[in-house]
Short mmCIF file of C-alpha atoms in Angstrom, two decimals:
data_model
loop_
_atom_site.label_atom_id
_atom_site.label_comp_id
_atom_site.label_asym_id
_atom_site.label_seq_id
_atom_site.Cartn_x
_atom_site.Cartn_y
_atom_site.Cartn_z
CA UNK K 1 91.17 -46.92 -7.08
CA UNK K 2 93.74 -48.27 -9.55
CA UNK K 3 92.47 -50.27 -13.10
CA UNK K 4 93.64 -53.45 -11.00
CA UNK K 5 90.99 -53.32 -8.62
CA UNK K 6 87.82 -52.06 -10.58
CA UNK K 7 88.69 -54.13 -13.85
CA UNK K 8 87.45 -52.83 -17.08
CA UNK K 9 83.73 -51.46 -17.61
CA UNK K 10 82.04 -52.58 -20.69
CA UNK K 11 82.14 -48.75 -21.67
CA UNK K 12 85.68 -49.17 -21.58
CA UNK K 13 85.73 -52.68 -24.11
CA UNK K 14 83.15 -50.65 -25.91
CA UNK K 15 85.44 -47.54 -26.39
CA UNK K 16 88.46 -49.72 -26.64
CA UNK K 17 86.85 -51.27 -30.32
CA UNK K 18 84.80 -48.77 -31.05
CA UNK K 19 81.47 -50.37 -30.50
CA UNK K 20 78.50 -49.92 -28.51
CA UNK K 21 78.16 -51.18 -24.46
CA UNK K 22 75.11 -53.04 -26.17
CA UNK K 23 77.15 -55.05 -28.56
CA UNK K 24 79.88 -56.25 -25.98
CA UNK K 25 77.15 -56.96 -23.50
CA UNK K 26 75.48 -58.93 -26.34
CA UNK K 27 79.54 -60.89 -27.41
CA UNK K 28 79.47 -62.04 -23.71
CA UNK K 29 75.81 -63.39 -23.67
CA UNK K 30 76.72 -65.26 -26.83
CA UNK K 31 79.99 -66.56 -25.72
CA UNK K 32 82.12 -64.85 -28.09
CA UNK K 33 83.57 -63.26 -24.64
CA UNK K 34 84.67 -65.72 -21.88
CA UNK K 35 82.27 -65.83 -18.84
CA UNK K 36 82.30 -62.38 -16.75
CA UNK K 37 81.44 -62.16 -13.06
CA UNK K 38 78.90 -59.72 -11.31
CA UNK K 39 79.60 -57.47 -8.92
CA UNK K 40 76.59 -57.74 -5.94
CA UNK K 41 74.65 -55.09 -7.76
CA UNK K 42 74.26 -57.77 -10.83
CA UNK K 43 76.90 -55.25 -13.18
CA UNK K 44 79.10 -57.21 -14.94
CA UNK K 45 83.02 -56.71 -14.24
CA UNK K 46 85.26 -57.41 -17.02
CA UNK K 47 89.34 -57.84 -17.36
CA UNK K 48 92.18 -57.98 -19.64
CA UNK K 49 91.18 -61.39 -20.57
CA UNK K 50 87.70 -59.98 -22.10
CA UNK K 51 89.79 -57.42 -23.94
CA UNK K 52 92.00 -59.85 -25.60
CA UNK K 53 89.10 -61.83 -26.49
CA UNK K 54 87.58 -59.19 -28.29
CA UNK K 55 90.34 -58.29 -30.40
CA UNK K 56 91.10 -61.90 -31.15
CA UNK K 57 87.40 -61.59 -31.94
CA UNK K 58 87.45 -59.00 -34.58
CA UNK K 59 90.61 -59.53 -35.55
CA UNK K 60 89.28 -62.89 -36.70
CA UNK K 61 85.89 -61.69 -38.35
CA UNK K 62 88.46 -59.72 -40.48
CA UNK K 63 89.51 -62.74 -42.64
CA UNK K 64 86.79 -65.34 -41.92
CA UNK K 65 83.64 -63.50 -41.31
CA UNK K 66 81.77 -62.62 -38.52
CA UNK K 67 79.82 -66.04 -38.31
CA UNK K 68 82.56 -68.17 -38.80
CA UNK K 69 85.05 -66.17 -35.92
CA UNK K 70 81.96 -66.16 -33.44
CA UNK K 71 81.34 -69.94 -33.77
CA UNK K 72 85.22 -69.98 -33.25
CA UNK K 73 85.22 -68.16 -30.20
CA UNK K 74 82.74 -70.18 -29.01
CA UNK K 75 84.07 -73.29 -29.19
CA UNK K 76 87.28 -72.17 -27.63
CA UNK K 77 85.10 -70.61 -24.60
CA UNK K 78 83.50 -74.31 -24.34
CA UNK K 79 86.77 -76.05 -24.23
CA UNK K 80 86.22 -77.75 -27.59
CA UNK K 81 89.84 -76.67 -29.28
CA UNK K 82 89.16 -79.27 -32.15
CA UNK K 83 85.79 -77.80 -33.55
CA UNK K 84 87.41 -74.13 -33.50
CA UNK K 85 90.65 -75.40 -35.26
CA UNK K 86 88.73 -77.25 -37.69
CA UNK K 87 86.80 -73.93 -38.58
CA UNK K 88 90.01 -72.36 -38.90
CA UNK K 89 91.31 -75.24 -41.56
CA UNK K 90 87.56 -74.86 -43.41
CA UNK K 91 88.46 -71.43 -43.53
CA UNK K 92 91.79 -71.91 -45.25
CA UNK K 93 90.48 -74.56 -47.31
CA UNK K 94 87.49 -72.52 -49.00
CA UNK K 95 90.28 -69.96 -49.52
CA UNK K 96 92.60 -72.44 -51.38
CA UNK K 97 89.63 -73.59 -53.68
CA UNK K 98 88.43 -69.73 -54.59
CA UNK K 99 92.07 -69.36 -55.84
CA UNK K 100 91.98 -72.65 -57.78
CA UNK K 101 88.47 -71.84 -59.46
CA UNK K 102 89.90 -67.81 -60.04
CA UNK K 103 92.96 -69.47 -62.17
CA UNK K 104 90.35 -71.59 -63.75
CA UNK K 105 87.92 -69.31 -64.72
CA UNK K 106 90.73 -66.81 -65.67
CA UNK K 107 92.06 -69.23 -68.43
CA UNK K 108 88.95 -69.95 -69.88
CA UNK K 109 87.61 -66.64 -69.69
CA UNK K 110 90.62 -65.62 -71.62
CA UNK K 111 89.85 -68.01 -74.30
CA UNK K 112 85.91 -67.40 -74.55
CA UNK K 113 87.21 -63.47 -74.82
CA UNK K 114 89.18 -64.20 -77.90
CA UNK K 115 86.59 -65.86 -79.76
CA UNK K 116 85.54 -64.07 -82.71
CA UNK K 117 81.58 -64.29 -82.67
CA UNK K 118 80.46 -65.89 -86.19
CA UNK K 119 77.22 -65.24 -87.72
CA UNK K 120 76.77 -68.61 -89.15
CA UNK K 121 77.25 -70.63 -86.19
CA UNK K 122 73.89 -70.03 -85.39
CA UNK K 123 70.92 -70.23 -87.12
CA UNK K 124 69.88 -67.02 -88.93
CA UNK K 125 67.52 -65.83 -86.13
CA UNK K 126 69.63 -66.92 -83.54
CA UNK K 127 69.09 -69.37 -80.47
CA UNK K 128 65.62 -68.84 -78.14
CA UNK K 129 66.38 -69.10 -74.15
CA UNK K 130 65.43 -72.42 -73.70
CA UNK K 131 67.95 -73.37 -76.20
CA UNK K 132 70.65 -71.05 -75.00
CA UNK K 133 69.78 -72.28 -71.38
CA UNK K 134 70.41 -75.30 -72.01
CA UNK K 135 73.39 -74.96 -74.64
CA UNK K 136 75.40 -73.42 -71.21
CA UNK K 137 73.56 -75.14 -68.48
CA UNK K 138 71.81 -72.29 -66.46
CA UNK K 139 68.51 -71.35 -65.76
CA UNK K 140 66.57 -69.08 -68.20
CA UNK K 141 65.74 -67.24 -65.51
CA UNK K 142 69.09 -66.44 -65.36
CA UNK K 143 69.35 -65.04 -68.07
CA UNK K 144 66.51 -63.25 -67.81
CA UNK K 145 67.79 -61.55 -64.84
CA UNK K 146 70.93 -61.04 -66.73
CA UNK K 147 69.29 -59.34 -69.82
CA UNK K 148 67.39 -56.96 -66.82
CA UNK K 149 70.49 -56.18 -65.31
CA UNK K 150 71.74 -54.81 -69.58
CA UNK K 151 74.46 -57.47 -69.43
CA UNK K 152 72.58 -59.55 -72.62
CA UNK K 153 71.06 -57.28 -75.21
CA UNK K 154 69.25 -60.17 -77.33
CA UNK K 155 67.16 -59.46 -80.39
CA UNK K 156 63.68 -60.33 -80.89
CA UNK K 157 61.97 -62.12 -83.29
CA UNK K 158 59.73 -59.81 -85.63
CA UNK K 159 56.65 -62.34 -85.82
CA UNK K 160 56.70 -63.77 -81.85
CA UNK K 161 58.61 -61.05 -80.29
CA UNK K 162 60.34 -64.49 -78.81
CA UNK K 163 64.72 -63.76 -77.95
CA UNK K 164 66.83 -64.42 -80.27
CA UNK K 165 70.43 -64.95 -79.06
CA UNK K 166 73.27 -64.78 -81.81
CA UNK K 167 76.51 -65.90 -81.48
CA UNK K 168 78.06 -62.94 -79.68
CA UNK K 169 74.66 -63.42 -77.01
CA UNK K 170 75.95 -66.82 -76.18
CA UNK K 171 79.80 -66.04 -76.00
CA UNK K 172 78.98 -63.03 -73.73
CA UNK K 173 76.20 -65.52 -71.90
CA UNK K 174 79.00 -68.24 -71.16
CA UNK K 175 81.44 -64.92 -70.05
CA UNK K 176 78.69 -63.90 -67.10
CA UNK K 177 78.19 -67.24 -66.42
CA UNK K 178 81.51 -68.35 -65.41
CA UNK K 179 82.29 -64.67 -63.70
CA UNK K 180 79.45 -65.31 -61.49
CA UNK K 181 80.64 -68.66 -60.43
CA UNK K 182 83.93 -66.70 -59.32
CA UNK K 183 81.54 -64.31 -57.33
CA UNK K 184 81.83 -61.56 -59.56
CA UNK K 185 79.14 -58.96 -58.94
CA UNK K 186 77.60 -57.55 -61.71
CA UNK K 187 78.74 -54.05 -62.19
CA UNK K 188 81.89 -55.63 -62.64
CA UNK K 189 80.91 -58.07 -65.46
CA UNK K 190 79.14 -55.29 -66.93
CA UNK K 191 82.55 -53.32 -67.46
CA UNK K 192 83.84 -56.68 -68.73
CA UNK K 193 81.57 -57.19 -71.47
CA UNK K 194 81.66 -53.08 -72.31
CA UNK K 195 85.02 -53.12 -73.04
CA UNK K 196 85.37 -56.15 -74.79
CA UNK K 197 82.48 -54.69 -76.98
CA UNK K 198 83.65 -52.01 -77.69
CA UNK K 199 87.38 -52.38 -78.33
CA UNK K 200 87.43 -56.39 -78.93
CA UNK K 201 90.25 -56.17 -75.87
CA UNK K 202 90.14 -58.39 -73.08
CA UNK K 203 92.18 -55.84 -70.88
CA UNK K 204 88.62 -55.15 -68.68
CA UNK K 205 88.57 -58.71 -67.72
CA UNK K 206 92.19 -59.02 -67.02
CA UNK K 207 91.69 -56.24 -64.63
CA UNK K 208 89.05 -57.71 -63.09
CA UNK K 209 90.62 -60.77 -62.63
CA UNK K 210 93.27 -59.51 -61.18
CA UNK K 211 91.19 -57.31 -58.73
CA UNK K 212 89.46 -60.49 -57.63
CA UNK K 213 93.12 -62.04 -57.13
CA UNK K 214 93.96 -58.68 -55.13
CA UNK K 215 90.71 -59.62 -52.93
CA UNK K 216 91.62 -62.67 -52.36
CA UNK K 217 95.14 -61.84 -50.98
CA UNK K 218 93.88 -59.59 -48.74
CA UNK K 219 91.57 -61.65 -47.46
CA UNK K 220 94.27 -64.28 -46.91
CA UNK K 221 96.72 -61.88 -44.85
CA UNK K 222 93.60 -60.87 -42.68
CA UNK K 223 93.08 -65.29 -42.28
CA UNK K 224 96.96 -65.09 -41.01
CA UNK K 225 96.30 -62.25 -39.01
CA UNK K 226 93.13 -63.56 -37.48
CA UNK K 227 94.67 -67.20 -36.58
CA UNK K 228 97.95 -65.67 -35.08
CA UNK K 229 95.70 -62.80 -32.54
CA UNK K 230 93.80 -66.55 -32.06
CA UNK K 231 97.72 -68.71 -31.50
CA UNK K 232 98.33 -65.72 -28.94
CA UNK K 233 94.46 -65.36 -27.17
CA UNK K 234 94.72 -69.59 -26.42
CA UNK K 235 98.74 -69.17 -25.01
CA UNK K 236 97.38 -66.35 -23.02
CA UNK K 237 99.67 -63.75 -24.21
CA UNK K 238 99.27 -60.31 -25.36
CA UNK K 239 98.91 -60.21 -29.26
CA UNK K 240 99.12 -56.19 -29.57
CA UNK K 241 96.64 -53.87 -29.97
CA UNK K 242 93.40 -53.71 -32.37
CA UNK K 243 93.46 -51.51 -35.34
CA UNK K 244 92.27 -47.95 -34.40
CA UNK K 245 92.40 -49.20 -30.33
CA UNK K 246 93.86 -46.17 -28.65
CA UNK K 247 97.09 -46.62 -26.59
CA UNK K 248 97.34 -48.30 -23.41
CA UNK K 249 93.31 -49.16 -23.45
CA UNK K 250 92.96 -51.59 -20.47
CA UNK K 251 96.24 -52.58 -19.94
CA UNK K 252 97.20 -51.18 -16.67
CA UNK K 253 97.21 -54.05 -14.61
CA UNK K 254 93.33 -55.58 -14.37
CA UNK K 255 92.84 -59.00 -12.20
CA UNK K 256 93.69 -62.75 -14.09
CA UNK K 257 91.44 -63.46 -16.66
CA UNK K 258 88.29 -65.83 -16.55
CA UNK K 259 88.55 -68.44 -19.52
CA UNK K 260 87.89 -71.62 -17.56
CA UNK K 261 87.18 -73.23 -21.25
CA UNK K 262 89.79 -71.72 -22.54
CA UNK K 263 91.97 -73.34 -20.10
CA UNK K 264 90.70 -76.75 -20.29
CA UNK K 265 90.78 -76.50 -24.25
CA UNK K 266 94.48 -76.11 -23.72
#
């Protein structure tokens, strides 16, 4: 019996991505797959129409996440074209803004790197953490965790064992700060702050920067990827195959697909 007739298994979507029967049985329940039929035992028969929509599926997860590109296939299985499109342009947008802040924070990261930390800015025992807190406007906590984590090395106070930041606490303070609000992790910001230590260079956060800005382009080209696979799932044509999908997986033949919301989204 030819691949026309008998359709495609969910072993075969399964071996086709390179997931388990579980997980595709699981994309249909959830609508991230358009609606299969049954066959009268109650197994479920899928096409080439499933296929695509898995690999417009993961193609998608690839640059937007996987919650974002399921509640986009979702939509387009329930004929609401609008809310999936407007995902898409949230998608985009959040993008745009991360490369906005990165140039931001670069620039001022730069200049907080070339400060030269002076002793008498601060008082002679240096700030405490409610001071220094407030001074940058985080949490203490934060810094607490920050000073856990060997990013801050404050001293103490001999007579209340209290923190005492000095000016190099607070410049490298401000540094974490605004790394973390460009989603550094910190291991990075850690290799930052050691090499600015120890050589006074600010070549460690240039790199890093530009690693984020790397990130960030890659991300984007997966976000073009992931939209055109989408441009080609709703015109109902065939997009090309999934990364690592072996040759000619489900495409002999199989019987018209079943995307009833797909079709009235259109």
């Amino acid at each position: 019996m030819g691949r026309e007739r008998r359709g495609l298994r969910p072993i075969d979507l399964a071996r086709m991505a390179g997931i388990s029967t579980q997980q595709v049985r699981n994309y249909a329940d959830t609508g991230i797959l358009p609606p299969a039929p049954r066959t009268p035992a109650g197994y479920r028969r899928f096409d080439t129409g499933h296929r695509r929509a898995l690999i417009t599926y993961r193609a998608l997860a690839r640059g937007y996440g996987w919650d974002t590109a399921r509640a986009i296939m979702q939509a387009v299985h329930d004929g609401d074209l609008p809310s999936a499109l407007t995902l898409v342009d949230a998608g985009h947008a959040a993008l745009h803004e991360q490369r906005l802040s990165l140039r931001a924070a670069g620039e001022a990261l730069e200049a907080v790197a070339e400060q030269t930390p002076d002793a008498s800015a601060s008082p002679r025992l240096g700030m405490r953490i409610g001071e220094v807190a407030a001074h940058l406007g985080v949490r203490t906590s934060a810094l607490r965790v920050w000073e856990s984590a060997g990013l801050l090395t404050p001293g103490r106070d001999p007579a209340t064992a209290y923190r005492r930041f000095g000016s190099a606490d607070v410049r490298d303070a401000r540094m974490i700060d605004m790394l973390r609000r460009s989603r550094y992790p910190l291991p990075q910001i850690r290799l930052v702050l050691d090499g600015l230590r120890r050589t006074g260079s600010s070549d460690a956060l240039r790199a890093a920067i530009a690693q984020r800005q790397a990130e960030l382009t890659q991300r984007a080209t997966a976000m073009l990827e992931g939209a055109s696979h989408l441009h080609h799932y709703l015109r109902d044509e065939e997009p090309g195959r999934l990364q690592g999908e072996e040759p000619g997986a489900g495409d002999e033949g199989a019987s018209a697909p079943h995307r009833d919301g797909r079709r009235r989204a259109l």
